[in-house]
Short mmCIF file of C-alpha atoms and ligand atoms in Angstrom, two decimals:
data_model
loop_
_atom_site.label_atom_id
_atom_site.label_comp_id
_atom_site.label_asym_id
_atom_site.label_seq_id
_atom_site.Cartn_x
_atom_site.Cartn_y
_atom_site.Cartn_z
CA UNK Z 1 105.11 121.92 58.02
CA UNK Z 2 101.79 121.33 59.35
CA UNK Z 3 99.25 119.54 57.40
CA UNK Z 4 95.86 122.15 56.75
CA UNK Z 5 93.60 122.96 59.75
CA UNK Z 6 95.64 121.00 61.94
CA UNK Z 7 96.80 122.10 65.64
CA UNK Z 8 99.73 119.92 66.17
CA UNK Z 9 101.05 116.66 66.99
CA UNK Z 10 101.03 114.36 70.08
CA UNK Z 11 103.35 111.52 70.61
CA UNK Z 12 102.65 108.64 72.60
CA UNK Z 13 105.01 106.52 74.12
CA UNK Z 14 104.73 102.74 75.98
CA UNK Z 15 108.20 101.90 77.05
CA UNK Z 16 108.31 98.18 78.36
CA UNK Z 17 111.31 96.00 79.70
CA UNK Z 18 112.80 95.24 75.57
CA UNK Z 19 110.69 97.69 73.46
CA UNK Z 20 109.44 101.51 73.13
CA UNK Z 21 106.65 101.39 70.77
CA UNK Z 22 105.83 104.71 69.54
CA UNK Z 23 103.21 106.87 67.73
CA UNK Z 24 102.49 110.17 66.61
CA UNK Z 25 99.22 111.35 65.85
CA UNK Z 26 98.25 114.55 64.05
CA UNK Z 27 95.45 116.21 65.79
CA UNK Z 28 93.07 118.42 63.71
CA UNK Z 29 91.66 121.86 64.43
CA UNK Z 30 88.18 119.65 65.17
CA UNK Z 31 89.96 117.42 67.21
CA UNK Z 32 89.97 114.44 64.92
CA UNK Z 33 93.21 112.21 65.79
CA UNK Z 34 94.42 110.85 63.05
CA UNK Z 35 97.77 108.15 63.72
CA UNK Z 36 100.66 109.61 61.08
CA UNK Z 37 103.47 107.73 61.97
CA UNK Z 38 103.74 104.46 63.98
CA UNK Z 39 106.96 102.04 65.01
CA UNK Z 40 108.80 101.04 67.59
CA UNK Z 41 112.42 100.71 68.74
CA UNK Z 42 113.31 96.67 70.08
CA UNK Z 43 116.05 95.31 72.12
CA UNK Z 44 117.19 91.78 70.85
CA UNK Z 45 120.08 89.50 71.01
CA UNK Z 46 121.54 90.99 68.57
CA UNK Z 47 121.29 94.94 69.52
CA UNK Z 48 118.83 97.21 68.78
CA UNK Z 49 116.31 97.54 65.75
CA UNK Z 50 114.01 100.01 64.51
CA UNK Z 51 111.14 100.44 62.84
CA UNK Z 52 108.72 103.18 61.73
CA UNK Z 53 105.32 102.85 59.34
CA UNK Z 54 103.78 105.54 57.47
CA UNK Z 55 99.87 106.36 57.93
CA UNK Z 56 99.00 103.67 55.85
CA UNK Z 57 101.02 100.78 57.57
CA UNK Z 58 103.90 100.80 54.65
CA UNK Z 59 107.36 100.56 56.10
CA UNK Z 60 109.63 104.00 56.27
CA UNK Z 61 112.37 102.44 58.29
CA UNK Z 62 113.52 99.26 59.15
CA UNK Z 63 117.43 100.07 60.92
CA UNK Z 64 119.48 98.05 62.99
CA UNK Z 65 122.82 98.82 64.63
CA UNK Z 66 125.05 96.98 67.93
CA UNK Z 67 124.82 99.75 70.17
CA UNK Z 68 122.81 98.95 73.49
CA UNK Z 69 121.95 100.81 76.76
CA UNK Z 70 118.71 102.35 77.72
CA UNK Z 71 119.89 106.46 77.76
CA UNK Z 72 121.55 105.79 73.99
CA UNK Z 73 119.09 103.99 72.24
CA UNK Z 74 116.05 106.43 73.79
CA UNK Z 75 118.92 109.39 72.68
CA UNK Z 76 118.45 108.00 69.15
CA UNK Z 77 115.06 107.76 69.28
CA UNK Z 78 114.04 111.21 70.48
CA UNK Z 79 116.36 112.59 67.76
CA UNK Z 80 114.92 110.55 65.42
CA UNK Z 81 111.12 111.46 66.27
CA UNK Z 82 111.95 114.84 66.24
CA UNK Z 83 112.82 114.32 62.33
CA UNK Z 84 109.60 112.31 61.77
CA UNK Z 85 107.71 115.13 63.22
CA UNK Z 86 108.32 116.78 59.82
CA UNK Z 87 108.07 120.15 61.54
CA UNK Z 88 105.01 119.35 63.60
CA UNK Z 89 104.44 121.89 66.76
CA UNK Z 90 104.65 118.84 69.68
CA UNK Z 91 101.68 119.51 71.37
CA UNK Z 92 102.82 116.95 74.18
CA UNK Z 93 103.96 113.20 74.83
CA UNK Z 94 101.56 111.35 76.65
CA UNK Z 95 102.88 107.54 78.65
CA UNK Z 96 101.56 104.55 79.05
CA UNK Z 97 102.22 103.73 83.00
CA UNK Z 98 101.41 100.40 83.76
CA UNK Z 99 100.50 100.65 87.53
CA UNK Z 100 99.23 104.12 88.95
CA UNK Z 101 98.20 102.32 92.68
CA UNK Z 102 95.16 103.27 94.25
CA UNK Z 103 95.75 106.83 93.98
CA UNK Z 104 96.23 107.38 90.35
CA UNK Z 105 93.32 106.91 88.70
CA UNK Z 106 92.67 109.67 85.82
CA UNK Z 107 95.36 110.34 83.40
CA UNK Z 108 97.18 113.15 84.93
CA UNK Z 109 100.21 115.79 83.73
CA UNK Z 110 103.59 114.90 84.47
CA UNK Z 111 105.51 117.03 87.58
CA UNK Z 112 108.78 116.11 89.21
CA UNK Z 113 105.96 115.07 92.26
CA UNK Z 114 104.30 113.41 90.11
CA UNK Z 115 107.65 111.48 89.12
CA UNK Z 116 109.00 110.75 92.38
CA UNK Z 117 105.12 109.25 94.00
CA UNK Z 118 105.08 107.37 90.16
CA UNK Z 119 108.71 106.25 91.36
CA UNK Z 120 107.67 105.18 94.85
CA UNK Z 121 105.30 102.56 93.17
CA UNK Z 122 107.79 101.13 91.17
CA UNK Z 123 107.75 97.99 94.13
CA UNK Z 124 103.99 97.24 92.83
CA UNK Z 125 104.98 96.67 89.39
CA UNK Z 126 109.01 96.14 89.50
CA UNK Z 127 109.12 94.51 85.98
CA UNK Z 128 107.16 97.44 84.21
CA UNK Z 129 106.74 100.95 86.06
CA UNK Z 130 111.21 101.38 85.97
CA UNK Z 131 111.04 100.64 82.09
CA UNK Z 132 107.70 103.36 81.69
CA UNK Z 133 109.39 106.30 83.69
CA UNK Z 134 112.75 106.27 82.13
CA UNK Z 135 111.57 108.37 79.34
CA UNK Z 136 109.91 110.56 81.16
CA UNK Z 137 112.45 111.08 83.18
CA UNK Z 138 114.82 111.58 80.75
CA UNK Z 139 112.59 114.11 78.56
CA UNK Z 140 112.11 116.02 81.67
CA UNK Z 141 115.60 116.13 81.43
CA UNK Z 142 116.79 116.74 78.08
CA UNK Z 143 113.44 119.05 76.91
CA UNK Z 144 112.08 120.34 79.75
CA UNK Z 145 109.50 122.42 77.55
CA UNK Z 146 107.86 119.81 76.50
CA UNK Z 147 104.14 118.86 78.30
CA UNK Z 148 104.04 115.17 79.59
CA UNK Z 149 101.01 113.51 80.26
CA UNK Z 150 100.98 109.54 82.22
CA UNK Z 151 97.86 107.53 81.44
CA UNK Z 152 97.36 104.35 83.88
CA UNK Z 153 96.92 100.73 83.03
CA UNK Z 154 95.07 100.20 85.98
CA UNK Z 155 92.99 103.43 85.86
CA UNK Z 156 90.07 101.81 83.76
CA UNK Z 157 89.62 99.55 86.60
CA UNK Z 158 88.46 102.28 89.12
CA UNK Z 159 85.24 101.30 88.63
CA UNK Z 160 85.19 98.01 89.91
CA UNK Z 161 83.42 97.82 93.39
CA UNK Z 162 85.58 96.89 96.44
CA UNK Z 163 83.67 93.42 96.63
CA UNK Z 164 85.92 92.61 93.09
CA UNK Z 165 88.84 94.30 94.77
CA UNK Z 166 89.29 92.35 97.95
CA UNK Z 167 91.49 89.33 98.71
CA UNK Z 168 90.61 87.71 101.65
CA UNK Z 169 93.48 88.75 103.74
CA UNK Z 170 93.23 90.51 107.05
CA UNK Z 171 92.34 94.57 106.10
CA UNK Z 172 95.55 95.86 107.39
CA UNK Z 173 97.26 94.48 103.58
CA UNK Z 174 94.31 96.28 101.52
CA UNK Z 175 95.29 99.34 103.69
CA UNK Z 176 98.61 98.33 102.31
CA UNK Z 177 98.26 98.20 98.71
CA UNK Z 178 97.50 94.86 98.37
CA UNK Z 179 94.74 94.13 96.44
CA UNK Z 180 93.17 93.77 92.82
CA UNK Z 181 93.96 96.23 90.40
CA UNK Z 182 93.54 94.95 87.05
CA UNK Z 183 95.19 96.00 84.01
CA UNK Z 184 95.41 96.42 80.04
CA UNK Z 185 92.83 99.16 80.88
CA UNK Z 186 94.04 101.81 77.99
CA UNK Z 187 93.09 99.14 75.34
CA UNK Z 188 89.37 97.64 77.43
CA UNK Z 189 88.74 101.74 77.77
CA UNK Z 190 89.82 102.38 73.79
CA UNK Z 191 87.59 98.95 72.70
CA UNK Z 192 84.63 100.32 75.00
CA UNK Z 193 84.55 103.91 73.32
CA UNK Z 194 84.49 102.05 69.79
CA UNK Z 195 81.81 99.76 70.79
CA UNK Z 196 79.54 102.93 71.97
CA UNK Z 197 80.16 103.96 68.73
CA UNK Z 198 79.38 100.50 66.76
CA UNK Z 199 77.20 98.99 69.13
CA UNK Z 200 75.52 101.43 71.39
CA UNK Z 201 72.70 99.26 73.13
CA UNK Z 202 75.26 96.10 73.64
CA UNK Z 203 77.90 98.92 74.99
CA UNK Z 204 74.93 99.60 77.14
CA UNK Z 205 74.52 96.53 78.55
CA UNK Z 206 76.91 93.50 79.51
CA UNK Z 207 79.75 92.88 77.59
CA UNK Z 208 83.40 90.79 78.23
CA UNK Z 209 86.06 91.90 76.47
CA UNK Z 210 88.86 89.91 75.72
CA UNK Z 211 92.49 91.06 75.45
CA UNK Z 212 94.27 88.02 73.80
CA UNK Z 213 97.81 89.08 73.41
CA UNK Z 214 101.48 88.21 74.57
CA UNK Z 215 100.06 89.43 77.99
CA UNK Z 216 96.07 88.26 78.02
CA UNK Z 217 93.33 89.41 80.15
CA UNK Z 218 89.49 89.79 80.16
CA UNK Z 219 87.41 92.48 81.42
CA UNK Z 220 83.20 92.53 82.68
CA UNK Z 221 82.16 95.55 81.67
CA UNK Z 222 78.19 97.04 82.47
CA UNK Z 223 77.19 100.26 80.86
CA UNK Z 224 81.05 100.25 79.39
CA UNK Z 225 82.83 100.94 82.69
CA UNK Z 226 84.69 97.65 84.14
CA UNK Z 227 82.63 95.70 86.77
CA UNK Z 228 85.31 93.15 87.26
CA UNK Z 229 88.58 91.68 85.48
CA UNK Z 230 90.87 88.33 85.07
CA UNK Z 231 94.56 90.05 86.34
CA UNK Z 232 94.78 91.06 89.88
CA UNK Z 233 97.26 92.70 91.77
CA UNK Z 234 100.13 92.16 89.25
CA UNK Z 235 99.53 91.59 85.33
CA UNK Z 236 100.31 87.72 86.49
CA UNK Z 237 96.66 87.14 87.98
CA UNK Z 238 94.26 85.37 85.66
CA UNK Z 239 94.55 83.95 81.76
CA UNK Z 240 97.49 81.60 80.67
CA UNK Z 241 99.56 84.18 78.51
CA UNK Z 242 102.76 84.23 75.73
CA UNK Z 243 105.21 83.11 78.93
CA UNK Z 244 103.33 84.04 82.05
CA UNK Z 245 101.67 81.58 84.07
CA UNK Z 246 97.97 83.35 84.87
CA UNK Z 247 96.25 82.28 88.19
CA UNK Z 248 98.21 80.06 90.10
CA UNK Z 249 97.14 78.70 93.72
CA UNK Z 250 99.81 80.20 96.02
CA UNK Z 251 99.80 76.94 97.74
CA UNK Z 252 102.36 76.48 94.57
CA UNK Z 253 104.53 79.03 95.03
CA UNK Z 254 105.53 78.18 98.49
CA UNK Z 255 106.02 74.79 97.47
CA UNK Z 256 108.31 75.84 95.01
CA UNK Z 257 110.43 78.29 97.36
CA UNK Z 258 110.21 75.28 100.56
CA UNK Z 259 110.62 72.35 98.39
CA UNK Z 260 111.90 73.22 95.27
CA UNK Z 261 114.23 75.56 96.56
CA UNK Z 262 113.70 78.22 94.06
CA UNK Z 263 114.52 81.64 94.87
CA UNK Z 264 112.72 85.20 94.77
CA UNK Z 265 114.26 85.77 91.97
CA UNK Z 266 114.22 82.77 90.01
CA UNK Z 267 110.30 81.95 90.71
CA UNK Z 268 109.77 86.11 89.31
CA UNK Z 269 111.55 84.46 86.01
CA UNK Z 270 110.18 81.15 86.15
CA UNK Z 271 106.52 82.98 87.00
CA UNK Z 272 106.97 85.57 84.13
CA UNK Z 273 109.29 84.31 81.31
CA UNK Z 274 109.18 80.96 81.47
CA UNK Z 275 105.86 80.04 82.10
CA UNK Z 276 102.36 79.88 80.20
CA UNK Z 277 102.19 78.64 76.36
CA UNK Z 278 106.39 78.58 76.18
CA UNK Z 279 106.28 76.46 79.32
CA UNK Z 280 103.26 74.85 78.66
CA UNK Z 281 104.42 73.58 74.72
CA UNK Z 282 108.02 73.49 75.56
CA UNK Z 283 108.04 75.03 71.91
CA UNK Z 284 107.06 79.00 71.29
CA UNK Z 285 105.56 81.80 73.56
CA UNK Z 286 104.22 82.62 70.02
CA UNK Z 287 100.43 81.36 69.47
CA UNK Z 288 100.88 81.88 65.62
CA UNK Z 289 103.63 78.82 65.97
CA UNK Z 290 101.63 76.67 68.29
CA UNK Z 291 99.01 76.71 65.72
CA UNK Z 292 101.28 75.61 62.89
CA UNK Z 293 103.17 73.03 64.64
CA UNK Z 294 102.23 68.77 65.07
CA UNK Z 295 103.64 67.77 68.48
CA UNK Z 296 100.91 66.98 71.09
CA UNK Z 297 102.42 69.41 73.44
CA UNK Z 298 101.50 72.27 70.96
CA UNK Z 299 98.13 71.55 71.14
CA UNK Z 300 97.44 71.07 75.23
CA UNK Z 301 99.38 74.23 75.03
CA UNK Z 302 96.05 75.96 73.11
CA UNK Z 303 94.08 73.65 74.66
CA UNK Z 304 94.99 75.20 78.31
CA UNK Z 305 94.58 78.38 77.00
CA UNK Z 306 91.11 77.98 75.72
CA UNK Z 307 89.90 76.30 78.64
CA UNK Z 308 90.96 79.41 80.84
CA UNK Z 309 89.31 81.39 78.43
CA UNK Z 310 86.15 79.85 78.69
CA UNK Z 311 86.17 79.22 82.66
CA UNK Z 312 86.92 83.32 83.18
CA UNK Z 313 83.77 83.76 80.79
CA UNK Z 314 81.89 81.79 83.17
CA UNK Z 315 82.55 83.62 85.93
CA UNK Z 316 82.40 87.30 84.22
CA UNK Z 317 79.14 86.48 83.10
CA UNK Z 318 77.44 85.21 86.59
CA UNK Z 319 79.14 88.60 87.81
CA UNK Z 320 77.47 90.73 85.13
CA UNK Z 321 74.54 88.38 85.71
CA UNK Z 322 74.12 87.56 82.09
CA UNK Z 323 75.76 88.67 78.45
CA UNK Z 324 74.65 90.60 75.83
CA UNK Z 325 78.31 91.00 73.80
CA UNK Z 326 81.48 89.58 73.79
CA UNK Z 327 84.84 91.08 71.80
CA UNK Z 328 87.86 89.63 71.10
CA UNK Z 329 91.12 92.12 70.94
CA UNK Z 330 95.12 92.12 70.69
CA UNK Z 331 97.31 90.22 68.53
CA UNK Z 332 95.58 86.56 68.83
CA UNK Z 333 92.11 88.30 69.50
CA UNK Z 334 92.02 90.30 65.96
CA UNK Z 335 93.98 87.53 64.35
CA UNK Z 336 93.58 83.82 64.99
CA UNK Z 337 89.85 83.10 64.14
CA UNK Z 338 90.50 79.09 64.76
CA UNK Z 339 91.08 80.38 68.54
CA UNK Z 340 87.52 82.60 68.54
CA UNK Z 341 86.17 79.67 67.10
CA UNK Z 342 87.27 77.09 69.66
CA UNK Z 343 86.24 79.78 72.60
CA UNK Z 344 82.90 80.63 70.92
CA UNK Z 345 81.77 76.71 70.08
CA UNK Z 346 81.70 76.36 73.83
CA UNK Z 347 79.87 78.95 74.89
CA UNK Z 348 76.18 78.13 73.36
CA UNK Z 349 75.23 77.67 76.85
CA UNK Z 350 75.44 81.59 76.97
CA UNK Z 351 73.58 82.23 73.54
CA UNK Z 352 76.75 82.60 71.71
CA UNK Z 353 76.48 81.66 68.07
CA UNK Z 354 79.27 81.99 65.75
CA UNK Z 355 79.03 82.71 62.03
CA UNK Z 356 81.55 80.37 60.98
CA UNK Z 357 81.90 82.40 57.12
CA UNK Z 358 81.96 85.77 59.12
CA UNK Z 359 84.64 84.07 61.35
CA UNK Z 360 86.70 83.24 58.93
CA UNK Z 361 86.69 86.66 57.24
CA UNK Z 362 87.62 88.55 60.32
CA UNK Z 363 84.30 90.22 59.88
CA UNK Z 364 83.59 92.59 62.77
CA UNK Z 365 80.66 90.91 63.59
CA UNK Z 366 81.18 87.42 63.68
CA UNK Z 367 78.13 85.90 65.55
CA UNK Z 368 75.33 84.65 63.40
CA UNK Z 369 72.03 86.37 62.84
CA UNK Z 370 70.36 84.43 65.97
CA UNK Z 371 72.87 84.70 68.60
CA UNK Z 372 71.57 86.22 71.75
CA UNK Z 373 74.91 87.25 72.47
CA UNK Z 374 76.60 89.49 69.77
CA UNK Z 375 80.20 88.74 69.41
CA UNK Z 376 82.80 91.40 67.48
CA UNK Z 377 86.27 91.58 67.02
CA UNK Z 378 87.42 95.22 67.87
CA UNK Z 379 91.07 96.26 66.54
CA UNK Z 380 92.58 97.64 69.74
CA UNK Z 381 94.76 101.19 69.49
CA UNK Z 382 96.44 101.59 73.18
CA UNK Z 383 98.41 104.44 71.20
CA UNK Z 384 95.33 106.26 70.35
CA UNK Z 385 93.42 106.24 73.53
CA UNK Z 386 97.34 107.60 74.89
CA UNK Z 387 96.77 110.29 72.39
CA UNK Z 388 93.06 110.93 73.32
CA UNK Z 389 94.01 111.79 76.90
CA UNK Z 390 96.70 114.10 76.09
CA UNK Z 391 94.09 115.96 73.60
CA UNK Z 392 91.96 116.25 76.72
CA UNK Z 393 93.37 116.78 79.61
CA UNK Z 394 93.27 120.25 80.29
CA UNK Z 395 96.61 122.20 80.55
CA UNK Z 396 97.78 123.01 84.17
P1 ADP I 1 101.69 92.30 72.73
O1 ADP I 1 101.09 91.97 74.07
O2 ADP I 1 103.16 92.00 72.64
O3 ADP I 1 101.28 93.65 72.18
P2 ADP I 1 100.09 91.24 70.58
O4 ADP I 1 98.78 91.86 70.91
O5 ADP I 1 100.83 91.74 69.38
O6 ADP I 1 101.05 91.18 71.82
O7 ADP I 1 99.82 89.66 70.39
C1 ADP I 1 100.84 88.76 70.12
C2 ADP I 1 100.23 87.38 69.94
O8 ADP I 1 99.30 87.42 68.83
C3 ADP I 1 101.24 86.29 69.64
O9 ADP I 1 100.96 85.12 70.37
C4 ADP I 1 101.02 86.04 68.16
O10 ADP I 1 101.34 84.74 67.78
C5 ADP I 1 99.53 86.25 68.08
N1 ADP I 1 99.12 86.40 66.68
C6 ADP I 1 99.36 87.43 65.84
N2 ADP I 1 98.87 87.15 64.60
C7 ADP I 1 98.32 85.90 64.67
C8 ADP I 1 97.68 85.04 63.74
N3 ADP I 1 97.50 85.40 62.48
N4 ADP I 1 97.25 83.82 64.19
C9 ADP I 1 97.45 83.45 65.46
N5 ADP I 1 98.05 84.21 66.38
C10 ADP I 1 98.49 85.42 66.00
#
């Protein structure tokens, strides 16, 4: 049944390459989102597990069971979502996409056009845009009824002028796609709504946000729309990250292909899963571990991925021409204030002062009273920006 003065429920999906994370959010007859079930279903070793947490983050399942392949496990899923629904009307699913191209840059509804364009970028983003239309697809399929809506990773970044776009390659490979996107826009766009809300004069002015997750990025943001952003064409481009490598000088990679006689293939895995604070440390993709652990490579690990950190903040600022704000997001973002702290201490030469007690708390503000730069930590919600979108997008 539905709760009182509520409309109906929208589900959000973000389906990557070992995981569908999941939410579904009640929406109320004032429009007011609120997130009533959250989990996720996750490939390992082992087979599949799966989790779901109540409104409140307590645990309501925690299942495992042998069975693999993508159309089974997403089966179980859908039939299980359809019993956490509790009798919800499904107003509509909305989809994280990861790359929407050049052309896609609004959220938009889902159409079997739609799906075979979506499908025709699958070469920009091979590792990610298969894994996000496979549900889609396959709800299309099995409950055609049902509204669809695809919100972009890269749509955030439409702002950004062509000057922050370009590589300098002859025009005909702009003309052919190739050029910077940027990405993790759902959660920058989600973290710039809150800030309007917490902060509207900093949201106002210049502000880098900083997505510090398995995948890590950073965004220059003026008036809260992006000016300019660490990851490029692919979600590769820019910070050191859980096991991907950040900005590399392509002189490298053709070394590695002439010399070291890697593969396509091989430098995509080397590039992607074996590189950034796994290859760095030799240890854990995990930052929570390299923190905890004593051998030296542990520490150049962070050390690598602080320095990045600090160098992109460098150049976001002289783009934005100054700073006013800076937030940290995403797992080691929210979480790891020894990391905020190491970033912050060397950015004084901006005005950034840290509140070491405030720090420590995982206070939202954690910049002391003095700072000329104000400096938050903003909980990201990908899932709920999803969910906004579907709410507003009008029907077709
Ligand atoms: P994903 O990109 O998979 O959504 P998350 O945003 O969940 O990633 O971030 C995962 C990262 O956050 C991992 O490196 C993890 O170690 C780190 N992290 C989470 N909690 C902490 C913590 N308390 N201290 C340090 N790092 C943390």
């Amino acid at each position: 049944m539905s709760g009182a003065g509520e409309t109906g429920a929208i589900l959000t999906l973000n389906a990557g390459s070992s995981s569908i994370k999941f939410a579904i959010f009640d929406v109320a007859t004032d429009g007011a989102l609120r997130a009533w079930r959250r989990g996720e279903l996750r490939e390992d070793g082992a087979g599949q597990r799966f989790r779901v947490k109540g409104a409140d983050g307590e645990l309501l399942a925690d299942e495992a069971w042998a069975q693999s392949g993508f159309e089974a496990s997403l089966e179980h899923l859908l039939a299980r979502l359809d019993g956490e629904l509790h009798g919800r009307h499904l107003a509509g699913i909305g989809h994280r996409v990861v790359h929407g191209g050049a052309g896609h840059r609004t959220p938009e509804e889902v159409t079997p056009e739609l799906l075979d364009l979506l499908g025709s970028l699958a070469e920009l983003a091979p590792l990610h845009v298969p894994h996000n239309l496979a549900p889609i697809r396959e709800i299309a399929r099995t409950r055609p009824g049902i509204r669809q809506v695809v919100c972009f990773d890269t749509a955030f970044h439409r702002t950004m002028p062509a000057v922050a776009t370009r590589f300098a390659l002859p025009r005909e490979f702009e003309r052919r796609g190739i050029r910077r996107y940027g990405f993790h826009g759902l959660s920058y766009e989600y973290v710039s709504r809150r800030l309007a809300v917490v902060s509207p004069q900093v949201h106002g002015g210049r502000v880098i946000a900083a997505h510090l997750g398995n995948g890590a990025s950073m965004c220059g943001l003026r008036g809260g729309e992006s000016l300019d952003t660490t990851m490029g064409f692919t979600a590769l481009d820019g910070l050191v990250m859980g096991t991907r490598c950040g900005a590399l000088d392509p002189g490298a990679l053709l070394h590695l292909m002439r010399w070291e006689g890697l593969s396509i293939d091989e430098t995509e895995r080397l590039l992607y899963t074996r590189a950034g604070l796994l290859g760095l440390s030799g240890i854990s993709n995990d930052m929570r571990v390299l923190l905890e652990r004593a051998e030296p490579a542990a520490a150049e690990a962070v050390e690598v991925f602080v320095h990045r950190i600090v160098r992109e903040t460098g150049a976001l600022a002289s783009v934005l021409g100054g700073l006013d704000g800076f937030v940290f997001t995403a797992g080691i973002g929210e979480n790891a204030p020894e990391i905020r702290e190491r970033i912050c201490a060397r950015l004084g030469w901006l005005g950034v002062r840290l509140d070491p007690a405030a720090n420590a708390a995982g206070a939202q503000v954690i910049s002391a009273a003095d700072s000329v730069v104000e400096v938050r930590v903003i909980p990201t919600d990908e899932e709920a920006m999803i969910a906004e979108h579907v709410r507003d997008l009008p029907a077709s």
